[in-house]
Amino acid sequence: MKLDLLSSGPSTLVTDLLVVFAADQNADKEKDAKPKIALLTNDETVRRAADRVVTSGEFKAAPNETSLLHAPQGLKAARLLLVGVGRAAKFSVHDLRKAAGTTVRFAKPRAVRSLAVVAPANFDIASTCRAIAEGAIVGDFESDTYRTDRTDQNIASASIIVPESDRAAAETGLREGIIVAESQNFARTLINEPANRMTPTILAQKAAEMAEEFGLRCDIYGTEKLRELKMGAFLGVAQGSDQPPALIVMTYEPANAPAEPVLGLVGKGITFDSGGLSLKPADSMEKMKYDMAGGAAMIAAMRAIAQLKPKVKIISIICATENMPSGNAQRPGDVQIAMSGKSIEVVNTDAEGRLVLADGLFYARQLGATHLIDAATLTGAVAIALGQVNAGVFSNDEPAYAHFVQALETSGEKFWRLPVEDDYRDQIQSAIADIRNTGLTRYGGATNAAMFLKEFVEDTPWVHLDIAALAWLDADKPWIAKGPSGVAVRSIIEWARSYATPNSHEK
Ligand code: BES
Ligand code: ZN
Ligand code: ZN
């Protein structure tokens, strides 16, 4: 799908589909009253063409509600689509992003090859174009790559109609939106690959190709180097698999960036999580190809960063391995010595994400990272705590967390903070080693995992994202396909950008 800007009048535009967003202007207190629908365009011809459906009461402008008109009167467009964004008073740029996704997903199966969207005037034009571009590109992704009966229904071109005077700012927003959303889809493509086609070696290759394309440095380390680095926690997980592990290290060092901060982006890259000897039951194992979603998110974020070029140094580390049972696999009760020197009692081999991240986070600090963020499909417990609406965020540092909250304002992603406080430390105390890799009880499982990571982060400012419940969508939504979601990619990009000079206000 090619995205561009247009400044012609919407009513004179020749296109398969003209798209106008619509809001309900009724105030909240009039909840039950008939919706007062406002089309988000000031083109009178378009308003007139939609008049009948708007006054009929058939279309309520509810979020992501659609209404399609053929041969709309007075318009050159073959069809006119109204897409609801909900109540005008609550309308945000994040609703607009979803509505743009809904537009593309509505249009694709209906033989639409070109469409044009009227940019609403509710927000600044850069944010508007960025949101529309992101929604459209994210909405365009499908996960049915291997179906031989796949009928490609791609939209060749989508245009955003903006006022001529806003073209420069619109262009900036559009460009950012394309970079960010294409990166999110890049993560989704990596996550979607089955484990037999996305081994640690292949994941490393994909990262290296991306790095080559966008001018990042990328080093790939194998078992020998992991031994040299004494990454006992990572190696303990990897030893059960016939597939060699890969430690992926990407560096972004713009010449104009200050020496500090150095951001460390660390991702869990378990290309398949069988549970190891603490084997998962079949229905829990079925989708465990997506246990590298945190690692994919970091590779994707680096892809966007390389293009957006913020003035800040960034290192990214992905610990890629399978977690398999075998004669060489680590056993429950084994003790491993992490790179930091801490001894770990591996009580449950299925709590492997925290083991690989322990060495990944510690190594990032050793390479000079002053601020850390990690993303991982780490615990089932985070889904119990937060459901499938919010992902979990944990932090040991208020300023780093504040940067993340700021990032969420731009990304529109939903994260909910959970505790990582020392009061929980006794949950990971081991009788035989420094720490154990599972909590003593089942309670607070997502926090117990975060507490484990904190042992290796120590006092370095750190944000931990547990995306287990949201990295895979089990059902289609109007604006996004089922399958890998690419959650966290946009927020990680914005978190990193928030540290760039000249915007950087704290260390
Ligand atoms: N990869 C899983 C977490 C997960 C669960 C991701 C469901 C996506 C969906 C992780 O490695 C795991 O198995 N965690 C265990 C930890 C337990 C043994 C303490 C879990 O959550 O059950
Ligand atoms: Zn596991
Ligand atoms: Zn896992």
Short mmCIF file of C-alpha atoms and ligand atoms in Angstrom, two decimals:
data_model
loop_
_atom_site.label_atom_id
_atom_site.label_comp_id
_atom_site.label_asym_id
_atom_site.label_seq_id
_atom_site.Cartn_x
_atom_site.Cartn_y
_atom_site.Cartn_z
CA MET A 1 0.00 0.00 0.00
CA LYS A 2 1.40 3.33 -1.12
CA LEU A 3 0.47 6.26 1.13
CA ASP A 4 0.52 9.88 0.02
CA LEU A 5 -1.00 13.32 0.54
CA LEU A 6 -3.54 15.14 -1.62
CA SER A 7 -4.93 18.64 -1.40
CA SER A 8 -7.80 18.50 -3.85
CA GLY A 9 -11.43 18.95 -2.81
CA PRO A 10 -12.89 15.62 -1.62
CA SER A 11 -16.00 15.93 -3.78
CA THR A 12 -14.06 16.28 -7.04
CA LEU A 13 -11.69 13.40 -6.32
CA VAL A 14 -11.85 10.31 -8.52
CA THR A 15 -11.28 7.29 -6.28
CA ASP A 16 -12.77 3.87 -5.51
CA LEU A 17 -13.59 5.01 -2.00
CA LEU A 18 -13.79 8.37 -0.27
CA VAL A 19 -13.59 8.08 3.52
CA VAL A 20 -14.96 10.59 6.03
CA PHE A 21 -14.82 10.17 9.80
CA ALA A 22 -17.86 10.98 11.89
CA ALA A 23 -18.30 11.82 15.57
CA ASP A 24 -21.29 11.94 17.88
CA GLN A 25 -21.57 15.44 19.26
CA ASN A 26 -24.04 14.65 21.99
CA ALA A 27 -22.72 15.47 25.46
CA ASP A 28 -22.22 12.56 27.86
CA LYS A 29 -25.17 13.48 30.02
CA GLU A 30 -27.49 13.02 27.08
CA LYS A 31 -26.34 9.42 26.74
CA ASP A 32 -29.66 8.01 25.65
CA ALA A 33 -30.56 10.82 23.29
CA LYS A 34 -30.37 10.29 19.53
CA PRO A 35 -26.80 10.82 18.32
CA LYS A 36 -26.01 14.23 16.85
CA ILE A 37 -23.68 13.21 14.08
CA ALA A 38 -20.94 15.51 12.85
CA LEU A 39 -19.08 14.57 9.69
CA LEU A 40 -15.44 15.55 10.15
CA THR A 41 -15.16 17.50 6.91
CA ASN A 42 -16.25 20.97 5.91
CA ASP A 43 -17.00 19.97 2.33
CA GLU A 44 -20.69 20.77 1.80
CA THR A 45 -21.13 18.38 -1.14
CA VAL A 46 -19.85 15.47 0.94
CA ARG A 47 -22.13 16.42 3.83
CA ARG A 48 -25.11 16.55 1.48
CA ALA A 49 -24.24 13.16 -0.02
CA ALA A 50 -24.24 11.62 3.47
CA ASP A 51 -27.28 13.51 4.71
CA ARG A 52 -29.86 10.75 4.30
CA VAL A 53 -27.88 8.08 6.14
CA VAL A 54 -26.91 10.54 8.87
CA THR A 55 -30.48 11.67 9.56
CA SER A 56 -31.96 8.17 9.20
CA GLY A 57 -30.60 7.09 12.58
CA GLU A 58 -29.10 3.98 10.96
CA PHE A 59 -25.53 5.15 11.56
CA LYS A 60 -24.60 6.21 15.10
CA ALA A 61 -20.93 7.12 14.65
CA ALA A 62 -19.98 4.62 17.36
CA PRO A 63 -16.25 3.84 17.47
CA ASN A 64 -15.29 1.87 14.33
CA GLU A 65 -18.88 1.68 13.07
CA THR A 66 -19.05 1.83 9.27
CA SER A 67 -21.66 2.86 6.73
CA LEU A 68 -21.12 2.50 2.99
CA LEU A 69 -22.88 4.48 0.26
CA HIS A 70 -22.61 3.57 -3.42
CA ALA A 71 -22.69 6.23 -6.14
CA PRO A 72 -22.87 9.10 -3.65
CA GLN A 73 -24.68 12.06 -5.12
CA GLY A 74 -22.53 14.93 -6.36
CA LEU A 75 -19.25 13.10 -5.69
CA LYS A 76 -16.70 11.80 -8.19
CA ALA A 77 -15.83 8.94 -5.83
CA ALA A 78 -17.43 5.57 -6.63
CA ARG A 79 -18.31 5.03 -2.98
CA LEU A 80 -18.42 7.01 0.24
CA LEU A 81 -17.56 5.37 3.56
CA LEU A 82 -18.45 6.89 6.92
CA VAL A 83 -16.36 5.61 9.85
CA GLY A 84 -17.42 6.41 13.41
CA VAL A 85 -14.99 7.66 16.04
CA GLY A 86 -17.45 7.85 18.96
CA ARG A 87 -18.24 10.84 21.12
CA ALA A 88 -16.72 14.08 19.90
CA ALA A 89 -15.83 15.22 23.44
CA LYS A 90 -13.67 12.12 24.00
CA PHE A 91 -12.26 11.84 20.48
CA SER A 92 -8.48 11.38 20.56
CA VAL A 93 -5.81 10.81 17.97
CA HIS A 94 -5.72 7.20 19.21
CA ASP A 95 -9.37 6.73 18.17
CA LEU A 96 -8.41 8.16 14.79
CA ARG A 97 -5.59 5.59 14.43
CA LYS A 98 -8.06 2.78 15.04
CA ALA A 99 -10.64 4.30 12.69
CA ALA A 100 -8.00 4.41 9.93
CA GLY A 101 -7.23 0.74 10.57
CA THR A 102 -10.94 -0.06 10.43
CA THR A 103 -11.14 1.79 7.11
CA VAL A 104 -8.44 -0.33 5.50
CA ARG A 105 -9.80 -3.59 6.91
CA PHE A 106 -13.29 -2.67 5.70
CA ALA A 107 -12.07 -1.76 2.23
CA LYS A 108 -9.72 -4.69 1.55
CA PRO A 109 -12.27 -7.46 0.95
CA ARG A 110 -14.57 -5.13 -1.01
CA ALA A 111 -12.56 -4.77 -4.21
CA VAL A 112 -11.28 -1.30 -3.31
CA ARG A 113 -7.87 -0.59 -4.84
CA SER A 114 -7.57 3.12 -4.14
CA LEU A 115 -8.98 5.17 -1.33
CA ALA A 116 -8.73 8.70 0.03
CA VAL A 117 -9.32 9.75 3.62
CA VAL A 118 -10.36 13.26 4.61
CA ALA A 119 -8.05 14.37 7.45
CA PRO A 120 -10.19 15.65 10.33
CA ALA A 121 -9.25 19.08 11.73
CA ASN A 122 -9.50 18.07 15.41
CA PHE A 123 -5.75 17.64 16.06
CA ASP A 124 -2.54 19.13 14.71
CA ILE A 125 -1.98 17.96 11.16
CA ALA A 126 1.29 16.09 11.83
CA SER A 127 -0.28 13.92 14.55
CA THR A 128 -3.35 13.44 12.37
CA CYS A 129 -1.39 12.18 9.37
CA ARG A 130 0.85 10.08 11.55
CA ALA A 131 -2.13 8.39 13.22
CA ILE A 132 -3.91 7.74 9.91
CA ALA A 133 -0.75 6.29 8.37
CA GLU A 134 -0.09 4.08 11.39
CA GLY A 135 -3.66 2.83 11.55
CA ALA A 136 -3.79 2.11 7.83
CA ILE A 137 -0.47 0.24 7.67
CA VAL A 138 -1.08 -1.75 10.86
CA GLY A 139 -4.60 -2.52 9.61
CA ASP A 140 -3.22 -3.82 6.30
CA PHE A 141 -1.21 -6.67 7.89
CA GLU A 142 -2.46 -10.27 7.68
CA SER A 143 -1.00 -13.41 9.25
CA ASP A 144 -2.13 -15.98 6.64
CA THR A 145 1.23 -16.02 4.80
CA TYR A 146 1.30 -19.79 4.30
CA ARG A 147 -2.20 -20.27 2.95
CA THR A 148 -2.04 -21.40 -0.66
CA ASP A 149 -5.65 -20.30 -1.22
CA ARG A 150 -4.71 -16.80 -0.11
CA THR A 151 -6.48 -14.19 -2.19
CA ASP A 152 -4.49 -11.01 -2.05
CA GLN A 153 -6.79 -8.10 -1.63
CA ASN A 154 -4.31 -5.33 -1.31
CA ILE A 155 -5.11 -1.69 -1.53
CA ALA A 156 -2.66 -0.18 -4.00
CA SER A 157 -2.86 3.40 -2.81
CA ALA A 158 -4.29 5.35 0.09
CA SER A 159 -4.26 9.15 0.16
CA ILE A 160 -4.82 11.56 3.00
CA ILE A 161 -6.59 14.77 1.99
CA VAL A 162 -5.04 17.73 3.83
CA PRO A 163 -5.26 21.52 3.37
CA GLU A 164 -2.60 22.79 0.94
CA SER A 165 -1.22 25.16 3.61
CA ASP A 166 -0.54 22.21 5.98
CA ARG A 167 1.46 20.15 3.51
CA ALA A 168 4.90 20.42 5.16
CA ALA A 169 3.77 19.38 8.65
CA ALA A 170 1.50 16.72 7.16
CA GLU A 171 4.48 15.29 5.29
CA THR A 172 6.53 15.02 8.52
CA GLY A 173 3.70 13.21 10.30
CA LEU A 174 3.10 10.89 7.38
CA ARG A 175 6.78 9.96 7.14
CA GLU A 176 7.01 9.17 10.87
CA GLY A 177 3.79 7.17 10.75
CA ILE A 178 5.06 5.07 7.84
CA ILE A 179 8.40 4.35 9.53
CA VAL A 180 6.85 3.43 12.86
CA ALA A 181 4.01 1.31 11.49
CA GLU A 182 6.19 -0.52 8.96
CA SER A 183 8.53 -1.33 11.84
CA GLN A 184 5.62 -2.61 13.92
CA ASN A 185 4.62 -4.83 10.98
CA PHE A 186 8.24 -5.97 10.65
CA ALA A 187 8.04 -7.25 14.25
CA ARG A 188 4.74 -8.96 13.43
CA THR A 189 6.28 -10.69 10.41
CA LEU A 190 9.12 -12.07 12.56
CA ILE A 191 6.72 -13.21 15.31
CA ASN A 192 4.33 -14.81 12.84
CA GLU A 193 6.94 -17.22 11.47
CA PRO A 194 6.61 -20.71 12.93
CA ALA A 195 9.45 -21.93 15.11
CA ASN A 196 10.81 -24.27 12.40
CA ARG A 197 11.27 -21.20 10.18
CA MET A 198 12.39 -18.76 12.86
CA THR A 199 15.22 -20.41 14.76
CA PRO A 200 17.64 -18.31 16.83
CA THR A 201 20.04 -18.39 13.85
CA ILE A 202 17.37 -17.14 11.44
CA LEU A 203 16.23 -14.42 13.87
CA ALA A 204 19.84 -13.25 14.10
CA GLN A 205 20.11 -13.27 10.29
CA LYS A 206 16.96 -11.16 10.00
CA ALA A 207 18.35 -8.67 12.52
CA ALA A 208 21.66 -8.51 10.66
CA GLU A 209 19.92 -7.93 7.30
CA MET A 210 17.81 -5.17 8.81
CA ALA A 211 20.89 -3.59 10.40
CA GLU A 212 22.73 -3.71 7.07
CA GLU A 213 19.80 -2.10 5.26
CA PHE A 214 19.42 0.77 7.73
CA GLY A 215 23.03 1.35 8.74
CA LEU A 216 23.22 -0.12 12.23
CA ARG A 217 26.07 -2.14 13.63
CA CYS A 218 25.09 -5.72 14.39
CA ASP A 219 27.17 -8.41 16.09
CA ILE A 220 25.97 -11.98 16.44
CA TYR A 221 27.52 -14.18 19.11
CA GLY A 222 27.23 -17.96 19.44
CA THR A 223 27.79 -20.51 22.17
CA GLU A 224 31.56 -19.99 22.36
CA LYS A 225 31.27 -16.28 23.05
CA LEU A 226 28.45 -16.89 25.57
CA ARG A 227 30.81 -19.23 27.44
CA GLU A 228 33.56 -16.65 27.30
CA LEU A 229 31.15 -14.06 28.75
CA LYS A 230 30.12 -16.61 31.41
CA MET A 231 26.43 -16.23 30.56
CA GLY A 232 25.47 -19.26 32.64
CA ALA A 233 21.80 -18.35 32.93
CA PHE A 234 21.33 -17.90 29.15
CA LEU A 235 23.42 -21.01 28.37
CA GLY A 236 21.43 -23.08 30.87
CA VAL A 237 18.30 -22.49 28.82
CA ALA A 238 20.06 -22.99 25.48
CA GLN A 239 21.76 -26.27 26.39
CA GLY A 240 18.60 -28.36 25.86
CA SER A 241 18.18 -27.41 22.22
CA ASP A 242 19.82 -28.72 19.06
CA GLN A 243 19.52 -25.21 17.65
CA PRO A 244 22.46 -23.00 18.64
CA PRO A 245 21.60 -19.83 20.59
CA ALA A 246 22.31 -16.34 19.27
CA LEU A 247 23.13 -13.22 21.22
CA ILE A 248 22.17 -10.33 18.95
CA VAL A 249 23.85 -7.00 19.70
CA MET A 250 22.84 -3.97 17.64
CA THR A 251 24.33 -0.52 18.14
CA TYR A 252 23.11 2.89 17.09
CA GLU A 253 25.71 5.59 17.75
CA PRO A 254 24.95 8.85 15.95
CA ALA A 255 28.01 11.11 15.73
CA ASN A 256 26.13 14.06 17.22
CA ALA A 257 24.88 12.26 20.34
CA PRO A 258 26.28 13.00 23.81
CA ALA A 259 28.30 10.30 25.60
CA GLU A 260 25.37 9.74 27.97
CA PRO A 261 22.72 8.56 28.33
CA VAL A 262 23.22 5.21 26.63
CA LEU A 263 19.93 3.38 26.29
CA GLY A 264 19.86 -0.42 26.55
CA LEU A 265 16.99 -2.18 24.75
CA VAL A 266 16.84 -5.82 25.82
CA GLY A 267 14.46 -8.42 24.39
CA LYS A 268 13.43 -12.00 25.20
CA GLY A 269 13.97 -14.03 22.05
CA ILE A 270 12.73 -17.54 22.87
CA THR A 271 11.93 -18.81 19.37
CA PHE A 272 10.03 -21.72 20.90
CA ASP A 273 9.11 -22.29 24.54
CA SER A 274 8.20 -25.92 25.17
CA GLY A 275 8.77 -25.30 28.89
CA GLY A 276 11.89 -27.49 28.82
CA LEU A 277 11.75 -30.47 31.22
CA SER A 278 9.01 -28.59 33.10
CA LEU A 279 7.09 -29.31 29.91
CA LYS A 280 4.04 -27.25 29.06
CA PRO A 281 0.72 -28.99 28.40
CA ALA A 282 -0.18 -29.15 24.69
CA ASP A 283 -2.66 -26.29 24.62
CA SER A 284 -0.27 -23.93 26.43
CA MET A 285 2.58 -24.86 24.08
CA GLU A 286 0.67 -24.49 20.83
CA LYS A 287 1.46 -20.82 20.22
CA MET A 288 4.86 -20.61 21.90
CA LYS A 289 6.53 -19.51 18.64
CA TYR A 290 5.56 -16.03 19.78
CA ASP A 291 7.80 -16.18 22.85
CA MET A 292 10.30 -14.08 20.89
CA ALA A 293 7.86 -11.15 20.59
CA GLY A 294 9.86 -9.01 23.03
CA GLY A 295 13.04 -9.58 21.02
CA ALA A 296 11.21 -8.87 17.76
CA ALA A 297 9.88 -5.64 19.29
CA MET A 298 13.44 -4.50 20.01
CA ILE A 299 14.70 -5.38 16.52
CA ALA A 300 11.71 -3.48 15.08
CA ALA A 301 12.27 -0.49 17.36
CA MET A 302 15.92 -0.33 16.21
CA ARG A 303 14.69 -0.39 12.61
CA ALA A 304 12.60 2.71 13.25
CA ILE A 305 15.29 4.41 15.33
CA ALA A 306 17.83 3.97 12.52
CA GLN A 307 15.50 5.97 10.27
CA LEU A 308 14.17 8.56 12.72
CA LYS A 309 17.73 9.26 13.91
CA PRO A 310 17.24 10.61 17.45
CA LYS A 311 20.40 12.12 18.98
CA VAL A 312 20.98 9.45 21.62
CA LYS A 313 23.16 6.37 21.86
CA ILE A 314 21.33 3.07 21.88
CA ILE A 315 22.42 -0.55 22.32
CA SER A 316 20.01 -3.41 21.76
CA ILE A 317 20.48 -6.96 22.98
CA ILE A 318 18.30 -9.91 22.07
CA CYS A 319 18.84 -13.24 23.77
CA ALA A 320 17.65 -15.79 21.22
CA THR A 321 17.32 -19.49 21.99
CA GLU A 322 14.83 -22.31 22.07
CA ASN A 323 13.68 -23.77 25.39
CA MET A 324 13.57 -27.54 24.80
CA PRO A 325 13.62 -30.79 26.77
CA SER A 326 16.41 -33.23 25.92
CA GLY A 327 19.13 -35.35 27.46
CA ASN A 328 21.21 -32.18 27.61
CA ALA A 329 18.47 -29.97 29.01
CA GLN A 330 18.86 -28.33 32.39
CA ARG A 331 16.90 -30.05 35.14
CA PRO A 332 14.58 -28.56 37.73
CA GLY A 333 16.83 -28.03 40.76
CA ASP A 334 19.96 -27.28 38.73
CA VAL A 335 22.01 -24.30 39.84
CA GLN A 336 23.37 -21.93 37.21
CA ILE A 337 25.81 -19.06 37.71
CA ALA A 338 24.71 -15.93 35.85
CA MET A 339 27.15 -13.58 34.16
CA SER A 340 26.84 -11.23 37.13
CA GLY A 341 28.13 -13.99 39.42
CA LYS A 342 24.79 -14.58 41.12
CA SER A 343 23.80 -18.22 41.60
CA ILE A 344 20.33 -19.27 40.47
CA GLU A 345 18.31 -22.30 41.52
CA VAL A 346 16.31 -23.29 38.44
CA VAL A 347 13.17 -24.52 40.18
CA ASN A 348 11.10 -24.55 37.00
CA THR A 349 12.69 -24.72 33.55
CA ASP A 350 9.60 -23.01 32.08
CA ALA A 351 10.57 -19.77 33.82
CA GLU A 352 13.31 -19.41 31.18
CA GLY A 353 12.66 -15.86 29.97
CA ARG A 354 13.95 -14.32 33.17
CA LEU A 355 17.07 -16.50 32.93
CA VAL A 356 18.07 -15.30 29.47
CA LEU A 357 17.15 -11.70 30.33
CA ALA A 358 19.25 -11.83 33.51
CA ASP A 359 22.38 -12.14 31.36
CA GLY A 360 21.06 -9.83 28.63
CA LEU A 361 20.31 -7.00 31.05
CA PHE A 362 23.62 -7.43 32.87
CA TYR A 363 25.56 -7.46 29.60
CA ALA A 364 23.80 -4.28 28.41
CA ARG A 365 25.04 -2.55 31.56
CA GLN A 366 28.53 -3.90 30.99
CA LEU A 367 28.45 -2.46 27.46
CA GLY A 368 27.69 0.93 29.00
CA ALA A 369 23.89 1.19 29.10
CA THR A 370 22.86 3.82 31.65
CA HIS A 371 19.10 3.33 31.18
CA LEU A 372 17.37 0.02 30.44
CA ILE A 373 14.11 -1.09 28.91
CA ASP A 374 13.20 -4.72 28.31
CA ALA A 375 10.25 -6.38 26.64
CA ALA A 376 9.26 -10.00 27.15
CA THR A 377 6.37 -12.42 26.92
CA LEU A 378 7.40 -13.26 30.44
CA THR A 379 4.48 -14.55 32.50
CA GLY A 380 1.01 -16.03 32.21
CA ALA A 381 0.39 -14.27 35.52
CA VAL A 382 0.35 -10.83 33.88
CA ALA A 383 -2.71 -11.97 31.91
CA ILE A 384 -4.39 -13.07 35.15
CA ALA A 385 -3.63 -9.66 36.69
CA LEU A 386 -4.51 -7.36 33.81
CA GLY A 387 -6.51 -9.34 31.27
CA GLN A 388 -5.93 -8.72 27.58
CA VAL A 389 -6.39 -4.96 27.64
CA ASN A 390 -3.32 -3.56 29.39
CA ALA A 391 0.19 -4.95 29.19
CA GLY A 392 2.28 -4.82 32.37
CA VAL A 393 4.95 -2.21 33.06
CA PHE A 394 7.36 -2.25 36.00
CA SER A 395 10.06 0.24 36.93
CA ASN A 396 12.64 0.88 39.63
CA ASP A 397 13.05 4.55 38.67
CA GLU A 398 10.50 7.38 38.58
CA PRO A 399 12.14 9.51 35.85
CA ALA A 400 12.57 6.49 33.52
CA TYR A 401 8.96 5.55 34.18
CA ALA A 402 7.87 9.15 33.49
CA HIS A 403 9.61 8.92 30.11
CA PHE A 404 7.58 5.79 29.42
CA VAL A 405 4.30 7.45 30.40
CA GLN A 406 5.18 10.27 28.02
CA ALA A 407 5.87 7.67 25.30
CA LEU A 408 2.41 6.15 25.83
CA GLU A 409 0.80 9.52 25.14
CA THR A 410 2.22 9.37 21.63
CA SER A 411 1.96 5.62 21.00
CA GLY A 412 -1.57 5.19 22.37
CA GLU A 413 -0.66 1.74 23.72
CA LYS A 414 -2.11 0.61 27.02
CA PHE A 415 0.22 -0.41 29.85
CA TRP A 416 -0.60 -0.64 33.57
CA ARG A 417 2.05 -0.32 36.25
CA LEU A 418 2.60 -3.20 38.66
CA PRO A 419 4.98 -3.22 41.65
CA VAL A 420 8.63 -4.31 41.84
CA GLU A 421 9.33 -3.48 45.46
CA ASP A 422 11.78 -5.08 47.86
CA ASP A 423 8.86 -6.26 50.04
CA TYR A 424 8.46 -9.03 47.43
CA ARG A 425 12.10 -10.12 47.57
CA ASP A 426 11.51 -13.10 49.89
CA GLN A 427 9.49 -14.74 47.11
CA ILE A 428 12.66 -15.39 45.11
CA GLN A 429 14.94 -16.34 48.02
CA SER A 430 16.50 -19.76 47.50
CA ALA A 431 17.75 -22.10 50.22
CA ILE A 432 20.59 -23.43 48.08
CA ALA A 433 21.52 -20.44 45.87
CA ASP A 434 21.31 -16.65 45.82
CA ILE A 435 17.91 -16.66 44.14
CA ARG A 436 15.35 -19.05 42.65
CA ASN A 437 13.69 -18.54 39.27
CA THR A 438 10.08 -18.88 40.48
CA GLY A 439 8.17 -17.39 43.38
CA LEU A 440 7.66 -19.44 46.54
CA THR A 441 3.90 -19.05 45.99
CA ARG A 442 1.75 -18.67 42.86
CA TYR A 443 0.65 -15.22 43.94
CA GLY A 444 1.99 -12.11 42.22
CA GLY A 445 3.71 -14.11 39.49
CA ALA A 446 4.36 -11.16 37.19
CA THR A 447 5.99 -9.22 40.03
CA ASN A 448 8.06 -12.23 41.09
CA ALA A 449 9.48 -12.40 37.56
CA ALA A 450 10.21 -8.66 37.61
CA MET A 451 11.89 -9.03 41.03
CA PHE A 452 14.15 -11.67 39.52
CA LEU A 453 15.17 -9.32 36.68
CA LYS A 454 15.78 -6.51 39.16
CA GLU A 455 18.60 -8.57 40.73
CA PHE A 456 20.57 -8.06 37.52
CA VAL A 457 19.53 -4.48 36.84
CA GLU A 458 20.37 -3.30 40.35
CA ASP A 459 20.29 0.51 40.53
CA THR A 460 20.34 1.20 36.80
CA PRO A 461 17.13 3.04 35.83
CA TRP A 462 14.94 0.41 34.20
CA VAL A 463 11.54 -0.15 32.64
CA HIS A 464 10.29 -3.73 32.22
CA LEU A 465 7.43 -4.58 29.85
CA ASP A 466 5.58 -7.89 30.29
CA ILE A 467 3.66 -8.29 27.02
CA ALA A 468 2.65 -11.97 27.36
CA ALA A 469 -1.10 -11.26 27.26
CA LEU A 470 -1.12 -8.87 24.31
CA ALA A 471 1.60 -10.00 21.92
CA TRP A 472 -0.80 -12.43 20.25
CA LEU A 473 -4.41 -11.57 19.39
CA ASP A 474 -6.75 -14.57 19.28
CA ALA A 475 -9.47 -12.79 17.30
CA ASP A 476 -9.74 -10.09 14.65
CA LYS A 477 -10.65 -6.59 15.76
CA PRO A 478 -12.14 -4.08 13.31
CA TRP A 479 -8.78 -2.26 13.08
CA ILE A 480 -6.25 -5.10 13.42
CA ALA A 481 -5.96 -8.72 12.30
CA LYS A 482 -5.69 -11.63 14.70
CA GLY A 483 -2.20 -13.03 15.21
CA PRO A 484 0.94 -11.15 16.25
CA SER A 485 0.08 -7.62 17.40
CA GLY A 486 3.47 -5.90 17.47
CA VAL A 487 2.57 -4.45 20.87
CA ALA A 488 5.27 -2.35 22.57
CA VAL A 489 7.14 -1.45 19.36
CA ARG A 490 5.66 2.05 19.13
CA SER A 491 6.10 2.77 22.86
CA ILE A 492 9.72 1.60 22.88
CA ILE A 493 10.50 3.86 19.91
CA GLU A 494 8.96 6.86 21.69
CA TRP A 495 10.68 6.02 24.98
CA ALA A 496 14.02 6.05 23.19
CA ARG A 497 13.22 9.29 21.34
CA SER A 498 12.25 10.97 24.59
CA TYR A 499 15.91 10.80 25.70
CA ALA A 500 17.27 12.46 22.58
CA THR A 501 18.86 15.90 22.78
CA PRO A 502 17.66 18.65 22.63
CA ASN A 503 14.49 17.34 24.33
CA SER A 504 16.44 15.58 27.03
CA HIS A 505 15.68 17.21 30.38
CA GLU A 506 17.04 14.68 32.83
CA LYS A 507 19.56 11.91 32.92
N1 BES B 1 6.60 -17.81 27.78
C1 BES B 1 5.99 -18.04 29.02
C2 BES B 1 4.97 -16.98 29.41
C3 BES B 1 3.75 -16.89 28.54
C4 BES B 1 2.58 -17.51 28.93
C5 BES B 1 3.76 -16.14 27.38
C6 BES B 1 1.46 -17.41 28.14
C7 BES B 1 2.64 -16.05 26.61
C8 BES B 1 1.48 -16.67 26.99
C9 BES B 1 7.03 -18.11 30.14
O1 BES B 1 8.29 -18.54 29.77
C10 BES B 1 6.51 -19.06 31.16
O2 BES B 1 6.33 -20.19 30.83
N2 BES B 1 6.28 -18.58 32.36
C11 BES B 1 5.74 -19.38 33.40
C12 BES B 1 6.45 -19.04 34.70
C13 BES B 1 6.15 -19.97 35.82
C14 BES B 1 6.79 -21.32 35.56
C15 BES B 1 6.70 -19.38 37.10
C16 BES B 1 4.25 -19.08 33.52
O3 BES B 1 3.85 -17.94 33.37
O4 BES B 1 3.49 -20.03 33.73
ZN ZN B 2 8.46 -20.68 29.77
ZN ZN B 3 8.79 -18.21 27.74
#
